[in-house]
mmCIF file of C-alpha atoms and ligand atoms in Angstrom:
data_model
loop_
_atom_site.group_PDB
_atom_site.id
_atom_site.type_symbol
_atom_site.label_atom_id
_atom_site.label_comp_id
_atom_site.label_asym_id
_atom_site.label_seq_id
_atom_site.Cartn_x
_atom_site.Cartn_y
_atom_site.Cartn_z
ATOM 1 C CA UNK A 217 -19.357 0.034 -10.884
ATOM 2 C CA UNK A 218 -17.493 3.311 -10.418
ATOM 3 C CA UNK A 219 -14.283 1.419 -9.796
ATOM 4 C CA UNK A 220 -14.776 -0.705 -12.915
ATOM 5 C CA UNK A 221 -15.271 2.441 -14.982
ATOM 6 C CA UNK A 222 -12.174 4.024 -13.453
ATOM 7 C CA UNK A 223 -10.078 0.982 -14.234
ATOM 8 C CA UNK A 224 -11.424 0.714 -17.746
ATOM 9 C CA UNK A 225 -10.726 4.417 -18.326
ATOM 10 C CA UNK A 226 -7.171 3.728 -17.203
ATOM 11 C CA UNK A 227 -6.869 1.202 -20.012
ATOM 12 C CA UNK A 228 -6.773 -2.023 -18.004
ATOM 13 C CA UNK A 229 -9.749 -4.215 -17.329
ATOM 14 C CA UNK A 230 -8.845 -4.347 -13.658
ATOM 15 C CA UNK A 231 -11.494 -6.109 -11.645
ATOM 16 C CA UNK A 232 -13.200 -7.172 -14.818
ATOM 17 C CA UNK A 233 -10.158 -8.274 -16.748
ATOM 18 C CA UNK A 234 -10.308 -12.025 -16.287
ATOM 19 C CA UNK A 235 -13.025 -12.062 -18.934
ATOM 20 C CA UNK A 236 -14.359 -9.473 -21.289
ATOM 21 C CA UNK A 237 -16.870 -7.770 -19.004
ATOM 22 C CA UNK A 238 -17.865 -4.282 -19.874
ATOM 23 C CA UNK A 239 -19.479 -1.969 -17.374
ATOM 24 C CA UNK A 240 -22.920 -2.263 -18.995
ATOM 25 C CA UNK A 241 -22.781 -6.036 -18.901
ATOM 26 C CA UNK A 242 -21.883 -6.012 -15.199
ATOM 27 C CA UNK A 243 -24.629 -3.517 -14.448
ATOM 28 C CA UNK A 244 -27.156 -5.705 -16.240
ATOM 29 C CA UNK A 245 -26.374 -8.785 -14.120
ATOM 30 C CA UNK A 246 -24.256 -7.989 -11.085
ATOM 31 C CA UNK A 247 -24.920 -11.383 -9.474
ATOM 32 C CA UNK A 248 -23.515 -13.164 -12.525
ATOM 33 C CA UNK A 249 -20.431 -10.986 -12.335
ATOM 34 C CA UNK A 250 -19.913 -11.824 -8.649
ATOM 35 C CA UNK A 251 -20.421 -15.518 -9.345
ATOM 36 C CA UNK A 252 -17.803 -15.300 -12.040
ATOM 37 C CA UNK A 253 -15.306 -13.659 -9.671
ATOM 38 C CA UNK A 254 -15.983 -16.372 -7.096
ATOM 39 C CA UNK A 255 -16.038 -19.326 -9.486
ATOM 40 C CA UNK A 256 -12.824 -20.835 -8.046
ATOM 41 C CA UNK A 257 -13.802 -20.557 -4.381
ATOM 42 C CA UNK A 258 -14.190 -23.809 -2.449
ATOM 43 C CA UNK A 259 -16.095 -26.057 -2.786
ATOM 44 C CA UNK A 260 -16.110 -25.344 -6.529
ATOM 45 C CA UNK A 261 -15.321 -28.283 -8.768
ATOM 46 C CA UNK A 262 -12.149 -27.473 -10.619
ATOM 47 C CA UNK A 263 -11.120 -28.241 -14.156
ATOM 48 C CA UNK A 264 -7.792 -30.089 -14.389
ATOM 49 C CA UNK A 265 -4.866 -27.763 -13.763
ATOM 50 C CA UNK A 266 -6.865 -25.256 -11.686
ATOM 51 C CA UNK A 267 -6.589 -24.598 -7.944
ATOM 52 C CA UNK A 268 -9.072 -23.041 -5.524
ATOM 53 C CA UNK A 269 -8.851 -19.276 -5.229
ATOM 54 C CA UNK A 270 -10.701 -16.835 -2.956
ATOM 55 C CA UNK A 271 -11.737 -13.318 -3.839
ATOM 56 C CA UNK A 272 -11.529 -10.502 -1.259
ATOM 57 C CA UNK A 273 -12.571 -6.886 -1.493
ATOM 58 C CA UNK A 274 -11.201 -4.027 0.561
ATOM 59 C CA UNK A 275 -14.008 -1.623 1.372
ATOM 60 C CA UNK A 276 -14.433 1.513 3.450
ATOM 61 C CA UNK A 277 -18.071 1.460 4.496
ATOM 62 C CA UNK A 278 -19.953 1.441 1.205
ATOM 63 C CA UNK A 279 -16.925 2.382 -0.856
ATOM 64 C CA UNK A 280 -15.032 -0.234 -2.829
ATOM 65 C CA UNK A 281 -11.258 0.357 -2.682
ATOM 66 C CA UNK A 282 -9.604 -2.693 -4.162
ATOM 67 C CA UNK A 283 -9.488 -6.448 -4.429
ATOM 68 C CA UNK A 284 -7.204 -9.391 -3.961
ATOM 69 C CA UNK A 285 -7.380 -13.012 -4.926
ATOM 70 C CA UNK A 286 -5.651 -15.714 -2.957
ATOM 71 C CA UNK A 287 -4.769 -18.953 -4.694
ATOM 72 C CA UNK A 288 -4.767 -21.800 -2.212
ATOM 73 C CA UNK A 289 -1.952 -23.704 -3.928
ATOM 74 C CA UNK A 290 0.569 -23.234 -6.700
ATOM 75 C CA UNK A 291 0.530 -24.848 -10.115
ATOM 76 C CA UNK A 292 3.775 -24.903 -12.126
ATOM 77 C CA UNK A 293 2.613 -21.761 -13.945
ATOM 78 C CA UNK A 294 1.684 -19.955 -10.712
ATOM 79 C CA UNK A 295 5.043 -20.976 -9.243
ATOM 80 C CA UNK A 296 6.759 -19.440 -12.230
ATOM 81 C CA UNK A 297 4.586 -16.415 -12.876
ATOM 82 C CA UNK A 298 1.420 -15.601 -10.944
ATOM 83 C CA UNK A 299 2.222 -16.504 -7.346
ATOM 84 C CA UNK A 300 -0.353 -17.000 -4.582
ATOM 85 C CA UNK A 301 -1.786 -13.487 -4.503
ATOM 86 C CA UNK A 302 -2.970 -10.918 -7.031
ATOM 87 C CA UNK A 303 -4.282 -7.487 -6.083
ATOM 88 C CA UNK A 304 -5.281 -4.103 -7.402
ATOM 89 C CA UNK A 305 -6.427 -0.796 -5.944
ATOM 90 C CA UNK A 306 -8.857 1.407 -7.849
ATOM 91 C CA UNK A 307 -7.052 4.359 -9.449
ATOM 92 C CA UNK A 308 -8.706 7.062 -7.322
ATOM 93 C CA UNK A 309 -7.668 5.311 -4.081
ATOM 94 C CA UNK A 310 -3.997 4.699 -4.836
ATOM 95 C CA UNK A 311 -0.950 6.018 -2.963
ATOM 96 C CA UNK A 312 -2.728 5.959 0.384
ATOM 97 C CA UNK A 313 -1.470 2.659 1.750
ATOM 98 C CA UNK A 314 -4.496 0.597 0.709
ATOM 99 C CA UNK A 315 -2.417 -1.777 -1.416
ATOM 100 C CA UNK A 316 -0.143 -2.481 1.548
ATOM 101 C CA UNK A 317 -3.157 -3.097 3.794
ATOM 102 C CA UNK A 318 -4.794 -5.302 1.174
ATOM 103 C CA UNK A 319 -1.805 -7.636 0.995
ATOM 104 C CA UNK A 320 -1.443 -7.660 4.802
ATOM 105 C CA UNK A 321 -5.084 -8.689 5.234
ATOM 106 C CA UNK A 322 -4.860 -11.286 2.470
ATOM 107 C CA UNK A 323 -1.821 -12.799 4.180
ATOM 108 C CA UNK A 324 -3.940 -13.207 7.324
ATOM 109 C CA UNK A 325 -6.384 -15.255 5.263
ATOM 110 C CA UNK A 326 -3.497 -17.275 3.843
ATOM 111 C CA UNK A 327 -2.336 -18.054 7.369
ATOM 112 C CA UNK A 328 -5.861 -19.167 8.280
ATOM 113 C CA UNK A 329 -5.764 -21.532 5.298
ATOM 114 C CA UNK A 330 -2.603 -23.083 6.695
ATOM 115 C CA UNK A 331 -0.126 -21.715 4.183
ATOM 116 C CA UNK A 332 3.352 -21.272 5.631
ATOM 117 C CA UNK A 333 5.014 -19.472 2.731
ATOM 118 C CA UNK A 334 3.393 -17.251 0.159
ATOM 119 C CA UNK A 335 4.794 -16.406 -3.251
ATOM 120 C CA UNK A 336 4.046 -12.905 -4.560
ATOM 121 C CA UNK A 337 5.302 -11.714 -7.931
ATOM 122 C CA UNK A 338 5.365 -8.396 -9.728
ATOM 123 C CA UNK A 339 6.934 -6.774 -12.736
ATOM 124 C CA UNK A 340 10.328 -5.339 -11.849
ATOM 125 C CA UNK A 341 9.168 -1.901 -12.979
ATOM 126 C CA UNK A 342 5.986 -1.984 -10.844
ATOM 127 C CA UNK A 343 7.373 0.140 -8.014
ATOM 128 C CA UNK A 344 4.058 0.347 -6.176
ATOM 129 C CA UNK A 345 3.709 -3.422 -6.048
ATOM 130 C CA UNK A 346 7.336 -3.865 -5.027
ATOM 131 C CA UNK A 347 6.743 -1.422 -2.165
ATOM 132 C CA UNK A 348 3.680 -3.366 -1.053
ATOM 133 C CA UNK A 349 5.451 -6.731 -1.078
ATOM 134 C CA UNK A 350 8.566 -5.434 0.652
ATOM 135 C CA UNK A 351 6.476 -3.669 3.328
ATOM 136 C CA UNK A 352 4.865 -7.061 4.000
ATOM 137 C CA UNK A 353 8.154 -8.871 4.535
ATOM 138 C CA UNK A 354 8.759 -10.182 1.024
ATOM 139 C CA UNK A 355 12.187 -11.741 0.531
ATOM 140 C CA UNK A 356 13.406 -11.513 -3.036
ATOM 141 C CA UNK A 357 14.044 -14.855 -4.727
ATOM 142 C CA UNK A 358 15.302 -13.101 -7.834
ATOM 143 C CA UNK A 359 14.438 -11.430 -11.101
ATOM 144 C CA UNK A 360 13.377 -13.623 -13.966
ATOM 145 C CA UNK A 361 12.446 -13.474 -17.598
ATOM 146 C CA UNK A 362 9.339 -15.583 -18.154
ATOM 147 C CA UNK A 363 8.284 -16.925 -21.515
ATOM 148 C CA UNK A 364 5.288 -15.084 -22.917
ATOM 149 C CA UNK A 365 5.684 -12.144 -20.504
ATOM 150 C CA UNK A 366 7.277 -8.998 -21.920
ATOM 151 C CA UNK A 367 8.777 -7.647 -18.678
ATOM 152 C CA UNK A 368 11.293 -8.976 -16.160
ATOM 153 C CA UNK A 369 9.506 -10.310 -13.120
ATOM 154 C CA UNK A 370 10.403 -10.353 -9.428
ATOM 155 C CA UNK A 371 9.498 -13.283 -7.195
ATOM 156 C CA UNK A 372 9.237 -12.706 -3.468
ATOM 157 C CA UNK A 373 8.506 -15.171 -0.650
ATOM 158 C CA UNK A 374 6.721 -14.134 2.519
ATOM 159 C CA UNK A 375 6.988 -16.452 5.527
ATOM 160 C CA UNK A 376 3.823 -16.443 7.618
HETATM 161 C C1 COA B 16 0.273 -1.490 -7.461
HETATM 162 C C2 COA B 16 -0.932 -0.943 -6.697
HETATM 163 C C3 COA B 16 -1.722 -2.149 -6.129
HETATM 164 C C4 COA B 16 -0.433 -0.031 -5.560
HETATM 165 O O1 COA B 16 -1.529 0.259 -4.698
HETATM 166 P P1 COA B 16 -1.451 1.495 -3.671
HETATM 167 O O2 COA B 16 -2.665 1.436 -2.820
HETATM 168 O O3 COA B 16 -1.152 2.732 -4.406
HETATM 169 O O4 COA B 16 -0.164 1.076 -2.800
HETATM 170 P P2 COA B 16 0.348 1.770 -1.453
HETATM 171 O O5 COA B 16 -0.284 3.122 -1.295
HETATM 172 O O6 COA B 16 0.179 0.777 -0.353
HETATM 173 O O7 COA B 16 1.880 1.990 -1.802
HETATM 174 C C5 COA B 16 2.882 1.034 -1.514
HETATM 175 C C6 COA B 16 4.242 1.682 -1.688
HETATM 176 O O8 COA B 16 4.521 1.841 -3.082
HETATM 177 C C7 COA B 16 4.692 3.207 -3.391
HETATM 178 N N1 COA B 16 4.012 3.434 -4.646
HETATM 179 C C8 COA B 16 2.710 3.223 -4.916
HETATM 180 N N2 COA B 16 2.456 3.490 -6.195
HETATM 181 C C9 COA B 16 3.633 3.875 -6.739
HETATM 182 C C10 COA B 16 4.011 4.279 -8.033
HETATM 183 N N3 COA B 16 3.124 4.349 -9.033
HETATM 184 N N4 COA B 16 5.308 4.622 -8.229
HETATM 185 C C11 COA B 16 6.206 4.567 -7.235
HETATM 186 N N5 COA B 16 5.908 4.175 -5.989
HETATM 187 C C12 COA B 16 4.631 3.845 -5.745
HETATM 188 C C13 COA B 16 4.057 3.965 -2.253
HETATM 189 O O9 COA B 16 4.635 5.251 -2.109
HETATM 190 C C14 COA B 16 4.361 3.080 -1.100
HETATM 191 O O10 COA B 16 5.716 3.229 -0.728
HETATM 192 P P3 COA B 16 6.081 3.704 0.758
HETATM 193 O O11 COA B 16 5.514 2.613 1.636
HETATM 194 O O12 COA B 16 7.556 3.743 0.734
HETATM 195 O O13 COA B 16 5.393 5.000 0.918
HETATM 196 C C15 COA B 16 -1.845 -0.089 -7.608
HETATM 197 O O14 COA B 16 -1.076 0.896 -8.242
HETATM 198 C C16 COA B 16 -2.566 -0.922 -8.670
HETATM 199 O O15 COA B 16 -3.643 -1.452 -8.433
HETATM 200 N N6 COA B 16 -1.956 -1.019 -9.860
HETATM 201 C C17 COA B 16 -2.534 -1.770 -10.980
HETATM 202 C C18 COA B 16 -2.598 -3.263 -10.715
HETATM 203 C C19 COA B 16 -1.291 -3.839 -10.259
HETATM 204 O O16 COA B 16 -0.212 -3.440 -10.703
HETATM 205 N N7 COA B 16 -1.385 -4.815 -9.344
HETATM 206 C C20 COA B 16 -0.227 -5.501 -8.814
HETATM 207 C C21 COA B 16 0.179 -6.593 -9.741
HETATM 208 S S1 COA B 16 1.622 -7.428 -9.108
#
């Protein structure tokens, strides 16, 4: 809950951004919030055009540090824009290497799933995310302008 408030204070929904969840709503029904985050995990039935996706949290003891989601396959839109992995670190825990560790650990899960190559994308001006991907062996495919997205985007491939 502290992390959600931090991320909302920062102006982004962060953890809660895939739907309009406010902190009070999450507090009122935490289980529903978790179920929502995990709604694409196997063996969930998927609507057409959706792929399975797993949610992981990086924690230090009782302290939540960040999260990642790992999409098990690419759709045309994920191939163009979202990639296999999304991640975020709570604002108060940034610049301490947690983002780099979060991607490294998520790549281990990807390997366990049998993925051989993982696509990770970020905005060209997101220097933190670029650092994370490059530290994890990302090879730049290129920089692209994607329809509906205001910033140039970098696509990297990581061979597992
Ligand atoms: C991007 C984000 C995940 C970085 O997390 P983090 O835990 O701070 O990352 P790390 O500490 O592992 O830093 C990785 C590298 O990027 C650098 N870095 C991190 N934040 C940076 C910033 N704001 N500006 C410049 N460099 C930055 C670090 O110095 C480090 O480089 P180094 O290895 O050369 O020292 C975090 O800022 C975040 O959650 N942002 C909002 C959500 C987001 O952008 N997610 C990624 C979408 S693609």
